[in-house]
Amino acid sequence: MRREESEKPFYLHPPWNILFDPRMLERINPWKINIAFILLSFLEEMERRAIVDFRASGIALDSSATVYLLKSKLLLKLEEPPSPPPREPKPDYIPPPLILPLRYELTTTTIQNLLQALEDALKTENLLKVKVKPQNDILLTPQEVVPQVSIYMIEMEELMKNLLRRIQALVERGEIITFSKLTRGLKRLERIRDFIVLLFLAHRKKISLWQREGSDEIYITLGEDALNGGFE
Amino acid sequence: MEGLNRKRGKSVKEDMKEKIALIEAALYVAGRPLDLKTLGRIIGSRSKRKTLELARMLMEEYKRRGSSLEILELEDQRFVLQLKSDYASKVRRLAVRPLLTNGPLRTLAYIAYRQPVSQKQVIAARGTHAYKHVKQLIEMDLVEVEKRGRNKILRTTEYFADYFGLSHNPAVMKRQIIRILNRMAEAKKSGK
Amino acid sequence: MEGLNRKRGKSVKEDMKEKIALIEAALYVAGRPLDLKTLGRIIGSRSKRKTLELARMLMEEYKRRGSSLEILELEDQRFVLQLKSDYASKVRRLAVRPLLTNGPLRTLAYIAYRQPVSQKQVIAARGTHAYKHVKQLIEMDLVEVEKRGRNKILRTTEYFADYFGLSHNPAVMKRQIIRILNRMAEAKKSGK
């Protein structure tokens, strides 16, 4: 490799190679090329080596002419009326943040306004009736979520009684009772509650629950206990 | 030596004056009672005794001036700058801006009434726009938030109580709200 | 006779003191510039000259006190009570109303400096997040928008001018605001 390089004619090395590589010539700003120096040193080097290569000299001459041509073209350009300075790149001045003076200001909101707003809020919440007993709805602590067992059972008895009455009423009208029919129009939570009550009723054999294969529907029939005298 | 002392004496006095002015600035901007810790932080002093002393000096200065404004020391060594009540009725009508617009005010009222209340419940009752209200109320120091696991529990702040002249004790405050509410309902009934 | 005179003299002085205190109360409550007509109504005087005199006496008193608060007389004989700007940075965080953060304040400064300015130019200079700032500034009534074809032209409002005690004349106001901003920029440079 080294040998190859050394075998290359001297003028293919810098700084003279620029005259022998047209692509390089295109890339470089012509004003950066000192032709006088390059040509002079090229001739000196040829003399020193005592090899006169006319072909190389011709190319060097041609390239130098090209560089001169490029330089003169640029000079001619400058003779045209100077173009206005570019407008865009100048960045817009951004002033410092404008600090607002601090002023206290008495506001007009009174406790009456607050309570009027409360009434409105409760109305839209549709819980106005809770107004009388607000503590029911204060953040539910665990004790309030799960009432003590005895209270829970009393409530459950009550719920079972009511639900059984609804079922019996449907039976008397001769309807087939399904869970979806029983809980039509109820909210999700109420339906879940009714389902739990149904399980309790089934456990006490007041009702029977069954499902058809491949169907999500739960069918409800009255149990023997219920037919023979209701809940009591 | 004497000159130095005088110079030093003056600078101590000026430093004190500057701190008193800072306390005044804090009370003016806050428009609510501030405790000694907060005031101390503003004047860069950790000594509660020192802060208390300066706040009281400011209070005395206001008394001397015969201004329409007064500085009061509350029971718990909190200080407040406020308009003397004699003047309030005469200039109240110059106040034109509400503390909050209707939506956020309703959300605030709801939180005050149900507190401590989960953010979830507030959103359920007031709609999803209440997220924005809650954020604003917290920024304004009217509501504070406590994280309990994945829940956010909201309650009103002491500033809220101060603003509406309610008790700092949540149970008492709730009773006060209910009492005023009932009075309003009665007034409405008898009025129509 | 002499006693009566002395008594009468004292009562005139007290009456004056009382009226000055009322003006102070009015300025405190309003938190915005008030004109002589409004102040006159508060002190029960129809004489603008008298009201002006009393308001100026209050202003002088504040200057003498070396308070952190100041009373300014704006160019159209309106008066405003506010915190001196030197104190603002130290107590800003105690203010209750959500205040503007640096971003929107920069956008506001830009609009004030370049107004009337198209929203497009504001976005180009300040970035797309400035859309949000502009919305916020319009909501706070500091900036107003005028539609010109498909362009939106932004300028500051009269409320903004009042806030800074600037002229309502747009040309004068712009000069004033540029002066303020240049002063602020210089203060920042020399301060560091």
PDB file of C-alpha atoms in Angstrom, chain A residues 4-207:
ATOM      1  CA  GLU A   4       1.680   2.087  -4.150  1.00  0.00           C
ATOM      2  CA  GLU A   5       1.346   5.505  -2.590  1.00  0.00           C
ATOM      3  CA  SER A   6       4.964   6.283  -3.109  1.00  0.00           C
ATOM      4  CA  GLU A   7       4.604   5.170  -6.673  1.00  0.00           C
ATOM      5  CA  LYS A   8       1.848   7.688  -7.246  1.00  0.00           C
ATOM      6  CA  PRO A   9       3.188  10.777  -9.057  1.00  0.00           C
ATOM      7  CA  PHE A  10       3.971  13.546  -6.624  1.00  0.00           C
ATOM      8  CA  TYR A  11       1.302  15.894  -7.967  1.00  0.00           C
ATOM      9  CA  LEU A  12      -1.452  13.526  -6.828  1.00  0.00           C
ATOM     10  CA  HIS A  13      -0.487  14.398  -3.241  1.00  0.00           C
ATOM     11  CA  PRO A  14      -1.542  17.549  -1.406  1.00  0.00           C
ATOM     12  CA  PRO A  15      -1.451  20.398  -1.987  1.00  0.00           C
ATOM     13  CA  TRP A  16      -1.228  19.835  -5.747  1.00  0.00           C
ATOM     14  CA  ASN A  17      -3.813  17.058  -5.965  1.00  0.00           C
ATOM     15  CA  ILE A  18      -6.586  19.649  -5.898  1.00  0.00           C
ATOM     16  CA  LEU A  19      -5.704  20.556  -9.471  1.00  0.00           C
ATOM     17  CA  PHE A  20      -6.083  16.950 -10.574  1.00  0.00           C
ATOM     18  CA  ASP A  21      -9.353  16.067  -8.922  1.00  0.00           C
ATOM     19  CA  PRO A  22     -12.291  17.916 -10.553  1.00  0.00           C
ATOM     20  CA  ARG A  23     -14.749  16.725  -7.852  1.00  0.00           C
ATOM     21  CA  MET A  24     -12.628  18.214  -5.112  1.00  0.00           C
ATOM     22  CA  LEU A  25     -12.388  21.392  -7.089  1.00  0.00           C
ATOM     23  CA  GLU A  26     -16.173  21.659  -7.189  1.00  0.00           C
ATOM     24  CA  ARG A  27     -16.513  21.263  -3.449  1.00  0.00           C
ATOM     25  CA  ILE A  28     -13.971  23.810  -2.313  1.00  0.00           C
ATOM     26  CA  ASN A  29     -14.601  27.508  -2.113  1.00  0.00           C
ATOM     27  CA  PRO A  30     -12.393  28.941  -4.897  1.00  0.00           C
ATOM     28  CA  TRP A  31     -11.279  31.794  -2.655  1.00  0.00           C
ATOM     29  CA  LYS A  32      -9.588  29.261  -0.432  1.00  0.00           C
ATOM     30  CA  ILE A  33      -7.300  28.080  -3.235  1.00  0.00           C
ATOM     31  CA  ASN A  34      -3.985  29.907  -3.555  1.00  0.00           C
ATOM     32  CA  ILE A  35      -3.275  29.165  -7.191  1.00  0.00           C
ATOM     33  CA  ALA A  36      -0.041  31.110  -7.388  1.00  0.00           C
ATOM     34  CA  PHE A  37       1.420  29.104  -4.541  1.00  0.00           C
ATOM     35  CA  ILE A  38       0.207  25.771  -5.878  1.00  0.00           C
ATOM     36  CA  LEU A  39       1.420  26.343  -9.404  1.00  0.00           C
ATOM     37  CA  LEU A  40       4.759  27.714  -8.297  1.00  0.00           C
ATOM     38  CA  SER A  41       5.452  24.858  -5.938  1.00  0.00           C
ATOM     39  CA  PHE A  42       4.239  22.401  -8.612  1.00  0.00           C
ATOM     40  CA  LEU A  43       6.865  23.735 -11.055  1.00  0.00           C
ATOM     41  CA  GLU A  44       9.586  23.781  -8.414  1.00  0.00           C
ATOM     42  CA  GLU A  45       8.812  20.205  -7.431  1.00  0.00           C
ATOM     43  CA  MET A  46       8.960  19.119 -11.091  1.00  0.00           C
ATOM     44  CA  GLU A  47      12.298  20.846 -11.491  1.00  0.00           C
ATOM     45  CA  ARG A  48      13.646  19.307  -8.329  1.00  0.00           C
ATOM     46  CA  ARG A  49      12.663  15.813  -9.489  1.00  0.00           C
ATOM     47  CA  ALA A  50      13.919  16.574 -13.021  1.00  0.00           C
ATOM     48  CA  ILE A  51      10.799  15.004 -14.498  1.00  0.00           C
ATOM     49  CA  VAL A  52       8.864  17.218 -16.837  1.00  0.00           C
ATOM     50  CA  ASP A  53       5.335  15.939 -17.341  1.00  0.00           C
ATOM     51  CA  PHE A  54       3.557  18.023 -19.961  1.00  0.00           C
ATOM     52  CA  ARG A  55       0.317  16.159 -19.565  1.00  0.00           C
ATOM     53  CA  ALA A  56       0.169  16.989 -15.859  1.00  0.00           C
ATOM     54  CA  SER A  57       1.197  20.571 -16.545  1.00  0.00           C
ATOM     55  CA  GLY A  58      -1.647  20.898 -19.042  1.00  0.00           C
ATOM     56  CA  ILE A  59      -4.182  19.627 -16.536  1.00  0.00           C
ATOM     57  CA  ALA A  60      -2.786  21.942 -13.884  1.00  0.00           C
ATOM     58  CA  LEU A  61      -3.127  24.849 -16.253  1.00  0.00           C
ATOM     59  CA  ASP A  62      -6.651  23.912 -17.148  1.00  0.00           C
ATOM     60  CA  SER A  63      -7.672  23.551 -13.511  1.00  0.00           C
ATOM     61  CA  SER A  64      -6.091  26.862 -12.596  1.00  0.00           C
ATOM     62  CA  ALA A  65      -8.053  28.512 -15.366  1.00  0.00           C
ATOM     63  CA  THR A  66     -11.237  26.982 -13.973  1.00  0.00           C
ATOM     64  CA  VAL A  67     -10.459  28.314 -10.514  1.00  0.00           C
ATOM     65  CA  TYR A  68      -9.831  31.749 -11.964  1.00  0.00           C
ATOM     66  CA  LEU A  69     -13.062  31.543 -13.841  1.00  0.00           C
ATOM     67  CA  LEU A  70     -14.973  30.665 -10.666  1.00  0.00           C
ATOM     68  CA  LYS A  71     -13.303  33.504  -8.812  1.00  0.00           C
ATOM     69  CA  SER A  72     -14.176  36.027 -11.464  1.00  0.00           C
ATOM     70  CA  LYS A  73     -17.773  34.822 -11.548  1.00  0.00           C
ATOM     71  CA  LEU A  74     -18.012  35.486  -7.810  1.00  0.00           C
ATOM     72  CA  LEU A  75     -16.449  38.890  -8.265  1.00  0.00           C
ATOM     73  CA  LEU A  76     -18.961  39.728 -10.968  1.00  0.00           C
ATOM     74  CA  LYS A  77     -21.751  38.757  -8.645  1.00  0.00           C
ATOM     75  CA  LEU A  78     -20.515  41.271  -6.128  1.00  0.00           C
ATOM     76  CA  GLU A  79     -20.744  43.993  -8.722  1.00  0.00           C
ATOM     77  CA  GLU A  80     -24.476  43.614  -8.815  1.00  0.00           C
ATOM     78  CA  PRO A  81     -26.415  45.826  -6.420  1.00  0.00           C
ATOM     79  CA  PRO A  82     -25.942  44.331  -2.937  1.00  0.00           C
ATOM     80  CA  SER A  83     -28.939  42.225  -1.923  1.00  0.00           C
ATOM     81  CA  PRO A  84     -30.793  43.274   1.244  1.00  0.00           C
ATOM     82  CA  PRO A  85     -29.530  41.542   4.391  1.00  0.00           C
ATOM     83  CA  PRO A  86     -31.432  38.360   5.203  1.00  0.00           C
ATOM     84  CA  ARG A  87     -34.465  39.223   7.381  1.00  0.00           C
ATOM     85  CA  GLU A  88     -35.534  35.948   8.879  1.00  0.00           C
ATOM     86  CA  PRO A  89     -32.636  34.642  10.937  1.00  0.00           C
ATOM     87  CA  LYS A  90     -32.648  37.600  13.362  1.00  0.00           C
ATOM     88  CA  PRO A  91     -34.383  36.161  16.407  1.00  0.00           C
ATOM     89  CA  ASP A  92     -37.385  38.007  17.785  1.00  0.00           C
ATOM     90  CA  TYR A  93     -36.738  39.960  20.990  1.00  0.00           C
ATOM     91  CA  ILE A  94     -38.559  38.368  23.902  1.00  0.00           C
ATOM     92  CA  PRO A  95     -38.917  40.786  26.788  1.00  0.00           C
ATOM     93  CA  PRO A  96     -38.617  39.536  30.378  1.00  0.00           C
ATOM     94  CA  PRO A  97     -41.789  38.220  32.023  1.00  0.00           C
ATOM     95  CA  LEU A  98     -44.164  40.945  33.057  1.00  0.00           C
ATOM     96  CA  ILE A  99     -44.713  40.615  36.783  1.00  0.00           C
ATOM     97  CA  LEU A 100     -48.179  41.704  37.847  1.00  0.00           C
ATOM     98  CA  PRO A 101     -48.379  43.948  40.908  1.00  0.00           C
ATOM     99  CA  LEU A 102     -49.821  42.173  43.924  1.00  0.00           C
ATOM    100  CA  ARG A 103     -53.040  43.607  45.264  1.00  0.00           C
ATOM    101  CA  TYR A 104     -55.348  42.245  47.839  1.00  0.00           C
ATOM    102  CA  GLU A 105     -58.937  42.294  46.740  1.00  0.00           C
ATOM    103  CA  LEU A 106     -61.943  41.673  48.926  1.00  0.00           C
ATOM    104  CA  THR A 107     -64.104  39.064  47.237  1.00  0.00           C
ATOM    105  CA  THR A 108     -67.857  39.107  47.230  1.00  0.00           C
ATOM    106  CA  THR A 109     -68.513  35.485  48.118  1.00  0.00           C
ATOM    107  CA  THR A 110     -70.292  35.094  51.450  1.00  0.00           C
ATOM    108  CA  ILE A 111     -71.308  32.074  53.485  1.00  0.00           C
ATOM    109  CA  GLN A 112     -74.826  32.531  52.080  1.00  0.00           C
ATOM    110  CA  ASN A 113     -73.435  32.212  48.553  1.00  0.00           C
ATOM    111  CA  LEU A 114     -71.591  29.099  49.620  1.00  0.00           C
ATOM    112  CA  LEU A 115     -74.699  27.526  51.059  1.00  0.00           C
ATOM    113  CA  GLN A 116     -76.802  28.473  48.058  1.00  0.00           C
ATOM    114  CA  ALA A 117     -74.166  26.700  45.988  1.00  0.00           C
ATOM    115  CA  LEU A 118     -74.450  23.743  48.339  1.00  0.00           C
ATOM    116  CA  GLU A 119     -78.188  23.529  47.788  1.00  0.00           C
ATOM    117  CA  ASP A 120     -77.627  23.565  44.053  1.00  0.00           C
ATOM    118  CA  ALA A 121     -74.923  20.932  44.326  1.00  0.00           C
ATOM    119  CA  LEU A 122     -77.129  18.664  46.400  1.00  0.00           C
ATOM    120  CA  LYS A 123     -80.055  19.143  44.035  1.00  0.00           C
ATOM    121  CA  THR A 124     -77.995  18.068  41.082  1.00  0.00           C
ATOM    122  CA  GLU A 125     -76.697  15.188  43.103  1.00  0.00           C
ATOM    123  CA  ASN A 126     -80.339  14.271  43.658  1.00  0.00           C
ATOM    124  CA  LEU A 127     -79.663  13.691  47.307  1.00  0.00           C
ATOM    125  CA  LEU A 128     -81.431  16.646  48.805  1.00  0.00           C
ATOM    126  CA  LYS A 129     -83.209  14.383  51.233  1.00  0.00           C
ATOM    127  CA  VAL A 130     -79.892  13.508  52.800  1.00  0.00           C
ATOM    128  CA  LYS A 131     -79.784  17.090  54.047  1.00  0.00           C
ATOM    129  CA  VAL A 132     -81.493  16.059  57.251  1.00  0.00           C
ATOM    130  CA  LYS A 133     -79.039  13.304  58.064  1.00  0.00           C
ATOM    131  CA  PRO A 134     -75.773  14.226  56.479  1.00  0.00           C
ATOM    132  CA  GLN A 135     -73.683  11.989  58.675  1.00  0.00           C
ATOM    133  CA  ASN A 136     -74.939   8.950  56.722  1.00  0.00           C
ATOM    134  CA  ASP A 137     -73.016  10.014  53.743  1.00  0.00           C
ATOM    135  CA  ILE A 138     -69.861  11.201  55.342  1.00  0.00           C
ATOM    136  CA  LEU A 139     -66.911   9.195  54.197  1.00  0.00           C
ATOM    137  CA  LEU A 140     -67.843   5.623  54.871  1.00  0.00           C
ATOM    138  CA  THR A 141     -65.660   4.034  57.457  1.00  0.00           C
ATOM    139  CA  PRO A 142     -65.493   0.235  57.466  1.00  0.00           C
ATOM    140  CA  GLN A 143     -67.918  -0.024  60.365  1.00  0.00           C
ATOM    141  CA  GLU A 144     -70.525   1.769  58.358  1.00  0.00           C
ATOM    142  CA  VAL A 145     -69.982  -0.269  55.233  1.00  0.00           C
ATOM    143  CA  VAL A 146     -70.467  -3.603  56.995  1.00  0.00           C
ATOM    144  CA  PRO A 147     -73.022  -3.227  59.749  1.00  0.00           C
ATOM    145  CA  GLN A 148     -72.684  -5.490  62.722  1.00  0.00           C
ATOM    146  CA  VAL A 149     -73.846  -9.012  61.970  1.00  0.00           C
ATOM    147  CA  SER A 150     -77.096  -8.849  63.925  1.00  0.00           C
ATOM    148  CA  ILE A 151     -78.192  -5.647  62.199  1.00  0.00           C
ATOM    149  CA  TYR A 152     -77.117  -7.145  58.938  1.00  0.00           C
ATOM    150  CA  MET A 153     -79.340 -10.207  59.459  1.00  0.00           C
ATOM    151  CA  ILE A 154     -82.334  -8.136  60.499  1.00  0.00           C
ATOM    152  CA  GLU A 155     -81.954  -6.157  57.313  1.00  0.00           C
ATOM    153  CA  MET A 156     -81.556  -9.341  55.315  1.00  0.00           C
ATOM    154  CA  GLU A 157     -84.774 -10.810  56.744  1.00  0.00           C
ATOM    155  CA  GLU A 158     -86.559  -7.662  55.676  1.00  0.00           C
ATOM    156  CA  LEU A 159     -85.072  -7.772  52.203  1.00  0.00           C
ATOM    157  CA  MET A 160     -85.961 -11.456  51.794  1.00  0.00           C
ATOM    158  CA  LYS A 161     -89.541 -10.817  52.829  1.00  0.00           C
ATOM    159  CA  ASN A 162     -89.921  -7.998  50.304  1.00  0.00           C
ATOM    160  CA  LEU A 163     -88.364  -9.858  47.454  1.00  0.00           C
ATOM    161  CA  LEU A 164     -90.422 -12.970  48.091  1.00  0.00           C
ATOM    162  CA  ARG A 165     -93.555 -10.825  48.029  1.00  0.00           C
ATOM    163  CA  ARG A 166     -92.544  -9.461  44.619  1.00  0.00           C
ATOM    164  CA  ILE A 167     -91.971 -12.988  43.326  1.00  0.00           C
ATOM    165  CA  GLN A 168     -95.296 -14.222  44.670  1.00  0.00           C
ATOM    166  CA  ALA A 169     -97.106 -11.339  43.010  1.00  0.00           C
ATOM    167  CA  LEU A 170     -95.609 -12.330  39.643  1.00  0.00           C
ATOM    168  CA  VAL A 171     -96.511 -15.975  40.194  1.00  0.00           C
ATOM    169  CA  GLU A 172    -100.107 -15.043  40.897  1.00  0.00           C
ATOM    170  CA  ARG A 173    -100.245 -13.314  37.524  1.00  0.00           C
ATOM    171  CA  GLY A 174     -99.136 -16.617  36.048  1.00  0.00           C
ATOM    172  CA  GLU A 175     -95.860 -15.308  34.716  1.00  0.00           C
ATOM    173  CA  ILE A 176     -92.638 -17.222  34.257  1.00  0.00           C
ATOM    174  CA  ILE A 177     -90.214 -15.492  36.567  1.00  0.00           C
ATOM    175  CA  THR A 178     -86.720 -14.692  35.432  1.00  0.00           C
ATOM    176  CA  PHE A 179     -84.002 -12.756  37.191  1.00  0.00           C
ATOM    177  CA  SER A 180     -83.932 -10.141  34.463  1.00  0.00           C
ATOM    178  CA  LYS A 181     -87.690  -9.648  34.676  1.00  0.00           C
ATOM    179  CA  LEU A 182     -87.539  -9.418  38.453  1.00  0.00           C
ATOM    180  CA  THR A 183     -84.849  -6.784  38.414  1.00  0.00           C
ATOM    181  CA  ARG A 184     -85.939  -4.816  35.345  1.00  0.00           C
ATOM    182  CA  GLY A 185     -85.319  -1.097  35.760  1.00  0.00           C
ATOM    183  CA  LEU A 186     -83.149  -1.512  38.808  1.00  0.00           C
ATOM    184  CA  LYS A 187     -79.673  -0.113  39.196  1.00  0.00           C
ATOM    185  CA  ARG A 188     -76.712  -2.440  39.037  1.00  0.00           C
ATOM    186  CA  LEU A 189     -76.121  -2.324  42.779  1.00  0.00           C
ATOM    187  CA  GLU A 190     -79.767  -3.061  43.505  1.00  0.00           C
ATOM    188  CA  ARG A 191     -79.656  -6.026  41.132  1.00  0.00           C
ATOM    189  CA  ILE A 192     -76.587  -7.383  42.877  1.00  0.00           C
ATOM    190  CA  ARG A 193     -78.306  -6.947  46.204  1.00  0.00           C
ATOM    191  CA  ASP A 194     -81.405  -8.771  44.909  1.00  0.00           C
ATOM    192  CA  PHE A 195     -79.256 -11.586  43.619  1.00  0.00           C
ATOM    193  CA  ILE A 196     -77.679 -12.068  47.039  1.00  0.00           C
ATOM    194  CA  VAL A 197     -81.128 -12.052  48.614  1.00  0.00           C
ATOM    195  CA  LEU A 198     -82.234 -14.668  46.084  1.00  0.00           C
ATOM    196  CA  LEU A 199     -79.382 -16.911  47.170  1.00  0.00           C
ATOM    197  CA  PHE A 200     -80.501 -16.558  50.776  1.00  0.00           C
ATOM    198  CA  LEU A 201     -84.082 -17.401  49.779  1.00  0.00           C
ATOM    199  CA  ALA A 202     -82.918 -20.453  47.835  1.00  0.00           C
ATOM    200  CA  HIS A 203     -80.836 -21.552  50.765  1.00  0.00           C
ATOM    201  CA  ARG A 204     -83.985 -21.467  52.902  1.00  0.00           C
ATOM    202  CA  LYS A 205     -85.809 -23.404  50.190  1.00  0.00           C
ATOM    203  CA  LYS A 206     -88.280 -20.575  49.691  1.00  0.00           C
ATOM    204  CA  ILE A 207     -87.434 -20.605  46.019  1.00  0.00           C
TER     205      ILE A 207
END
